[in-house]
Short mmCIF file of C-alpha atoms in Angstrom, two decimals:
data_model
loop_
_atom_site.label_atom_id
_atom_site.label_comp_id
_atom_site.label_asym_id
_atom_site.label_seq_id
_atom_site.Cartn_x
_atom_site.Cartn_y
_atom_site.Cartn_z
CA MET A 402 93.89 -142.88 -152.13
CA ALA A 403 96.11 -140.20 -151.06
CA ALA A 404 93.62 -138.90 -148.75
CA ARG A 405 93.07 -142.57 -146.90
CA LEU A 406 97.16 -142.90 -146.73
CA ALA A 407 97.60 -139.31 -144.89
CA GLY A 408 94.68 -140.07 -142.55
CA PHE A 409 96.47 -143.80 -141.57
CA LEU A 410 99.44 -141.75 -140.71
CA LEU A 411 97.63 -139.34 -138.53
CA LEU A 412 96.55 -142.19 -136.53
CA LEU A 413 99.64 -143.65 -136.44
CA GLY A 414 101.10 -140.33 -135.49
CA LEU A 415 98.69 -140.57 -132.26
CA ALA A 416 98.87 -144.13 -131.29
CA ALA A 417 102.91 -143.21 -130.80
CA PRO A 418 104.76 -143.29 -127.66
CA GLY A 419 105.11 -139.77 -126.15
CA PRO A 420 104.75 -137.19 -123.03
CA ALA A 421 101.29 -137.27 -121.98
CA PRO A 422 99.14 -134.37 -121.45
CA ALA A 423 99.52 -132.38 -118.44
CA ALA A 424 95.52 -132.46 -118.17
CA ALA A 425 95.77 -136.51 -118.11
CA ALA A 426 98.82 -136.72 -115.30
CA LYS A 427 97.88 -138.94 -112.43
CA MET A 428 96.57 -137.92 -109.14
CA LYS A 429 97.98 -137.16 -106.01
CA VAL A 430 96.27 -138.82 -103.26
CA VAL A 431 97.23 -136.83 -99.66
CA GLU A 432 95.85 -138.83 -96.94
CA GLU A 433 94.09 -136.86 -93.82
CA PRO A 434 93.61 -138.03 -90.65
CA ASN A 435 89.98 -138.86 -90.22
CA ALA A 436 88.83 -137.68 -86.55
CA PHE A 437 85.18 -138.72 -87.51
CA GLY A 438 83.53 -140.65 -84.63
CA LEU A 439 86.21 -139.54 -82.00
CA ASN A 440 83.51 -138.13 -80.21
CA ASN A 441 80.47 -138.68 -82.04
CA PRO A 442 77.90 -139.58 -79.58
CA PHE A 443 76.47 -142.12 -81.38
CA LEU A 444 79.25 -144.44 -81.07
CA PRO A 445 80.05 -146.07 -77.40
CA GLN A 446 82.14 -143.37 -75.25
CA THR A 447 83.06 -145.40 -72.39
CA SER A 448 85.94 -147.54 -74.11
CA ARG A 449 88.26 -144.23 -74.45
CA LEU A 450 88.09 -143.53 -70.80
CA GLN A 451 91.15 -144.24 -68.94
CA PRO A 452 90.68 -144.94 -65.65
CA LYS A 453 93.26 -144.60 -62.55
CA ARG A 454 92.41 -148.01 -61.07
CA ASP A 455 89.91 -150.89 -60.59
CA PRO A 456 86.32 -150.20 -58.62
CA SER A 457 86.54 -151.91 -54.74
CA PRO A 458 84.88 -154.97 -54.06
CA VAL A 459 81.28 -155.55 -54.37
CA SER A 460 80.06 -154.53 -50.67
CA GLY A 461 76.92 -153.88 -48.32
CA PRO A 462 73.56 -154.84 -48.22
CA ALA A 463 73.10 -158.57 -50.25
CA HIS A 464 69.70 -157.37 -52.06
CA LEU A 465 71.63 -154.25 -53.58
CA PHE A 466 74.17 -156.55 -55.21
CA ARG A 467 72.45 -157.19 -58.22
CA LEU A 468 72.50 -153.60 -59.21
CA SER A 469 76.35 -154.54 -60.45
CA GLY A 470 76.69 -154.82 -63.82
CA LYS A 471 74.04 -152.77 -64.83
CA CYS A 472 74.11 -148.93 -65.64
CA PHE A 473 71.59 -146.00 -65.36
CA SER A 474 71.65 -142.62 -67.28
CA LEU A 475 70.35 -138.90 -67.15
CA VAL A 476 70.80 -136.43 -69.60
CA GLU A 477 70.71 -133.14 -68.42
CA SER A 478 71.32 -129.82 -70.56
CA THR A 479 73.88 -131.03 -73.14
CA TYR A 480 75.23 -134.08 -70.84
CA LYS A 481 74.62 -137.50 -70.33
CA TYR A 482 75.32 -138.71 -66.74
CA GLU A 483 75.66 -142.66 -66.26
CA PHE A 484 75.88 -144.61 -62.98
CA CYS A 485 77.17 -147.66 -62.95
CA PRO A 486 76.58 -149.11 -59.15
CA PHE A 487 79.42 -150.80 -57.68
CA HIS A 488 81.77 -149.64 -60.72
CA ASN A 489 81.90 -145.48 -61.58
CA VAL A 490 80.17 -142.49 -62.67
CA THR A 491 80.89 -140.82 -65.95
CA GLN A 492 79.84 -137.61 -67.74
CA HIS A 493 79.35 -137.15 -71.43
CA GLU A 494 79.09 -133.94 -73.05
CA GLN A 495 76.08 -134.80 -75.95
CA THR A 496 77.34 -132.23 -78.83
CA PHE A 497 79.28 -132.79 -81.94
CA ARG A 498 82.14 -130.82 -80.95
CA TRP A 499 85.45 -132.60 -82.14
CA ASN A 500 86.44 -132.43 -78.68
CA ALA A 501 83.35 -132.98 -76.62
CA TYR A 502 84.21 -134.25 -73.01
CA SER A 503 83.80 -137.47 -72.16
CA GLY A 504 85.32 -138.10 -68.33
CA ILE A 505 85.22 -140.39 -65.35
CA LEU A 506 83.44 -138.37 -61.89
CA GLY A 507 84.54 -141.25 -59.42
CA ILE A 508 85.38 -145.03 -59.44
CA TRP A 509 83.54 -147.16 -56.53
CA ASN A 510 85.33 -146.50 -53.45
CA GLU A 511 83.70 -147.03 -50.18
CA TRP A 512 80.28 -146.21 -48.45
CA GLU A 513 78.98 -143.91 -45.65
CA ILE A 514 78.30 -144.77 -42.79
CA SER A 515 76.29 -143.45 -40.03
CA ASN A 516 74.13 -144.10 -36.96
CA ASN A 517 74.46 -148.19 -38.31
CA THR A 518 72.94 -147.25 -41.51
CA PHE A 519 74.24 -146.87 -45.45
CA ARG A 520 73.84 -143.36 -45.86
CA GLY A 521 75.54 -143.56 -49.66
CA MET A 522 78.15 -144.74 -52.05
CA TRP A 523 81.30 -142.52 -52.85
CA MET A 524 82.92 -142.94 -55.82
CA ARG A 525 86.42 -141.42 -55.66
CA ASP A 526 89.58 -140.90 -57.99
CA GLY A 527 87.95 -139.62 -60.95
CA ASP A 528 89.77 -137.85 -63.71
CA SER A 529 91.93 -134.97 -62.28
CA CYS A 530 90.45 -131.77 -61.92
CA ARG A 531 92.97 -128.74 -61.28
CA SER A 532 95.03 -130.31 -58.23
CA ARG A 533 92.80 -133.15 -57.08
CA SER A 534 90.10 -136.32 -58.70
CA ARG A 535 86.76 -135.59 -59.51
CA GLN A 536 84.74 -137.40 -56.77
CA SER A 537 81.00 -138.19 -56.55
CA LYS A 538 78.53 -139.32 -53.59
CA VAL A 539 75.78 -141.60 -54.17
CA GLU A 540 72.37 -141.38 -52.18
CA LEU A 541 70.27 -144.35 -52.52
CA THR A 542 66.02 -143.28 -51.95
CA CYS A 543 63.31 -145.43 -52.31
CA GLY A 544 61.42 -145.21 -55.78
CA LYS A 545 58.82 -147.04 -57.95
CA SER A 546 62.16 -148.07 -60.62
CA SER A 547 65.58 -148.24 -60.56
CA ARG A 548 66.79 -145.05 -62.15
CA LEU A 549 69.23 -142.23 -61.86
CA ALA A 550 67.31 -138.91 -60.63
CA HIS A 551 69.29 -136.22 -60.18
CA VAL A 552 72.75 -134.76 -60.72
CA SER A 553 74.47 -132.02 -59.28
CA GLU A 554 77.66 -130.28 -58.56
CA PRO A 555 77.56 -128.89 -54.96
CA SER A 556 81.11 -127.81 -54.86
CA THR A 557 83.64 -128.04 -57.62
CA CYS A 558 84.58 -131.25 -58.74
CA VAL A 559 82.47 -133.02 -56.49
CA TYR A 560 79.06 -134.57 -57.40
CA ALA A 561 76.01 -135.53 -55.96
CA LEU A 562 73.80 -137.92 -57.50
CA THR A 563 69.86 -139.29 -56.58
CA PHE A 564 69.24 -142.51 -57.38
CA GLU A 565 66.27 -143.87 -56.95
CA THR A 566 65.08 -147.39 -56.62
CA PRO A 567 62.61 -150.41 -54.68
CA LEU A 568 65.28 -152.23 -53.42
CA VAL A 569 65.67 -149.49 -50.75
CA CYS A 570 61.79 -148.71 -49.67
CA HIS A 571 61.83 -151.11 -46.61
CA PRO A 572 62.84 -149.23 -43.39
CA HIS A 573 65.65 -151.79 -42.60
CA SER A 574 67.12 -152.50 -45.87
CA LEU A 575 70.43 -149.95 -45.40
CA LEU A 576 70.97 -150.94 -41.82
CA VAL A 577 74.44 -152.47 -41.47
CA TYR A 578 74.35 -154.97 -38.58
CA PRO A 579 72.03 -157.19 -40.74
CA ALA A 580 74.77 -156.80 -43.76
CA LEU A 581 77.69 -158.18 -41.65
CA PRO A 582 78.64 -161.88 -41.60
CA PRO A 583 77.90 -163.49 -38.12
CA ALA A 584 81.34 -163.62 -36.67
CA LEU A 585 81.56 -159.42 -37.37
CA GLN A 586 77.86 -159.06 -35.51
CA GLN A 587 78.98 -161.11 -32.33
CA ARG A 588 81.81 -158.49 -32.52
CA TRP A 589 79.87 -155.82 -32.74
CA ASP A 590 77.83 -157.08 -29.64
CA GLN A 591 81.12 -157.79 -27.86
CA LEU A 592 81.41 -153.60 -28.53
CA GLU A 593 78.19 -152.77 -27.15
CA GLN A 594 78.92 -155.09 -23.79
CA ASP A 595 81.84 -153.68 -23.57
CA LEU A 596 80.21 -150.08 -23.49
CA ALA A 597 77.81 -151.00 -20.81
CA ASP A 598 80.04 -151.82 -18.65
CA GLU A 599 82.08 -149.31 -19.02
CA LEU A 600 85.30 -150.79 -20.04
CA ILE A 601 85.87 -148.59 -23.41
CA THR A 602 84.70 -145.06 -23.67
CA ALA A 603 82.11 -144.05 -26.47
CA GLN A 604 85.38 -142.57 -28.55
CA GLY A 605 86.73 -145.98 -27.95
CA TYR A 606 83.58 -147.23 -28.88
CA ASP A 607 83.17 -145.41 -32.28
CA LYS A 608 86.73 -146.43 -33.16
CA TRP A 609 86.49 -150.05 -32.94
CA LEU A 610 83.31 -149.94 -34.98
CA ARG A 611 85.28 -148.17 -37.56
CA VAL A 612 87.75 -150.80 -38.02
CA LEU A 613 84.71 -153.41 -37.32
CA PHE A 614 83.68 -151.71 -41.15
CA GLU A 615 86.94 -151.71 -42.20
CA ASP A 616 87.35 -155.75 -42.02
CA ALA A 617 83.73 -155.66 -43.28
CA GLY A 618 85.39 -154.02 -46.56
CA TYR A 619 82.67 -151.07 -46.38
CA LEU A 620 85.39 -148.30 -45.85
CA LYS A 621 88.93 -147.89 -46.81
CA THR A 622 91.81 -148.32 -43.96
CA PRO A 623 93.86 -145.27 -43.24
CA GLU A 624 96.94 -146.99 -45.25
CA GLN A 625 94.58 -147.63 -48.20
CA SER A 626 93.39 -144.05 -47.59
CA GLU A 627 97.05 -142.56 -47.54
CA SER A 628 97.80 -144.70 -50.76
CA VAL A 629 94.68 -142.59 -52.74
CA LEU A 630 96.23 -139.56 -51.45
CA GLU A 631 99.62 -140.42 -52.48
CA GLY A 632 98.36 -141.27 -56.22
CA GLY A 633 96.16 -137.68 -56.03
CA ALA A 634 99.50 -135.79 -55.13
CA LYS A 635 100.65 -136.85 -58.78
CA ASP A 636 98.22 -134.55 -60.54
CA LEU A 637 100.39 -131.76 -58.78
CA ALA A 638 103.06 -131.98 -61.17
CA PHE A 639 102.61 -129.81 -63.91
CA GLN A 640 102.30 -130.66 -67.45
CA THR A 641 104.05 -127.48 -69.20
CA LEU A 642 106.25 -124.60 -67.96
CA GLU A 643 103.83 -121.99 -68.55
CA SER A 644 100.92 -123.77 -66.17
CA CYS A 645 103.88 -123.52 -63.83
CA ARG A 646 103.78 -120.11 -63.85
CA GLU A 647 100.09 -119.56 -64.09
CA ALA A 648 100.34 -121.41 -60.61
CA HIS A 649 102.68 -119.15 -59.46
CA LYS A 650 101.23 -115.85 -60.31
CA GLU A 651 98.21 -117.39 -58.80
CA LEU A 652 99.44 -118.12 -55.75
CA ALA A 653 101.80 -114.64 -55.69
CA LYS A 654 98.35 -113.11 -56.21
CA GLU A 655 96.90 -114.73 -53.26
CA LEU A 656 99.86 -113.94 -50.82
CA ARG A 657 99.27 -110.65 -51.70
CA ARG A 658 95.82 -110.34 -50.54
CA LEU A 659 96.23 -112.06 -47.76
CA LYS A 660 98.77 -109.29 -46.18
CA SER A 661 96.76 -106.56 -47.41
CA VAL A 662 94.41 -108.38 -45.13
CA LEU A 663 96.29 -109.00 -41.89
CA THR A 664 97.86 -105.70 -42.72
CA GLN A 665 93.97 -104.01 -42.84
CA HIS A 666 93.48 -105.62 -39.07
CA GLY A 667 96.59 -104.36 -37.87
CA ILE A 668 97.92 -108.32 -37.54
CA PRO A 669 102.18 -108.73 -37.76
CA TYR A 670 102.97 -111.38 -40.46
CA THR A 671 106.49 -111.37 -39.96
CA ARG A 672 108.02 -115.01 -39.41
CA PRO A 673 108.22 -116.28 -35.55
CA ALA A 674 111.73 -115.90 -33.93
CA GLU A 675 113.03 -119.50 -33.67
CA THR A 676 112.55 -121.45 -30.51
CA SER A 677 115.31 -123.02 -28.53
CA SER A 678 115.80 -126.69 -29.36
CA SER A 679 115.50 -127.51 -25.29
CA GLU A 680 111.84 -126.43 -26.36
CA HIS A 681 111.10 -129.38 -28.21
CA VAL A 682 112.54 -131.76 -26.17
CA GLY A 683 109.55 -134.45 -25.27
CA PRO A 684 106.43 -133.45 -23.16
CA LYS A 685 106.94 -131.32 -19.89
CA THR A 686 105.86 -132.76 -16.28
CA PRO A 687 103.62 -130.29 -14.48
CA PRO A 688 104.82 -129.29 -11.24
CA ASP A 689 102.78 -131.82 -9.08
CA GLY A 690 104.35 -134.42 -10.55
CA THR A 691 101.79 -136.16 -12.12
CA ALA A 692 102.41 -137.16 -15.36
CA GLU A 693 100.37 -135.39 -18.30
CA PRO A 694 97.69 -137.53 -20.09
CA LEU A 695 98.33 -138.36 -23.86
CA ARG A 696 96.31 -136.92 -26.66
CA GLY A 697 93.93 -139.29 -28.68
CA ASP A 698 91.78 -141.58 -26.52
CA PRO A 699 93.19 -145.14 -26.61
CA GLY A 700 89.46 -146.37 -26.35
CA LEU A 701 90.12 -147.53 -22.60
CA ARG A 702 89.22 -146.83 -19.12
CA GLY A 703 91.08 -147.75 -16.32
CA ASN A 704 93.58 -150.42 -15.82
CA THR A 705 91.70 -153.74 -17.28
CA LEU A 706 95.03 -155.71 -17.52
#
């Protein structure tokens, strides 16, 4: 009986409330930020890209419009390049590094035209690259199927792409004149006639033909080009004081190199003397009284009024 009572009291002692053993203390959970998938090549990466602007409107030969909305990729080495006609060109590093690179190599901007032919598609205003933006030129060539065939970087931050497609195999498939609306075709016909009648010079013809291409949306106007340059100038702003110091060191080093070259060839590099203000007042009139011709051909011959 005594043994049973002792066992009962022992059970009561174990069940009584008291401080919990150290081993049974509540576990502290520390939440760490999970970066898995940030640059996972198996997940869509285009959603992370931040374009500087919207693409230009679709333009050019109508039979190429069917390429809009499609993308064509090419894997070279550890990089995957993706060309989306009339949209952009992107590059994705195919590694498992936590900071694998993904960026925009250019956004659809304008055509390159020469000799009445669409020579290539310019993708500009890509991601910042030092003091400028990345840009790409896409050359369209004949091929059995539509595919991105080759990518290279002929100069820093400027990329060259070759896109093959059966849509350009016909010898007239990239001619500019047939792609124009009738009203602009008539303007071009008039320019040809004015050139034949010597009412405009060859330089004037080229000038007005470019204006015609701008009106068609194939080329950017000077105002639009200036806005692009202004946007690119923002990239020159230094993000940190250290980057500013590094740039200053590079400029100082280049200045010393240039001075050394000038000294080696015996060329003085002192600042030239200031000219008097009278030397800056308007164009000078020749002694014979004839007016000096203005620089820049306005594109007109003789008095057409």
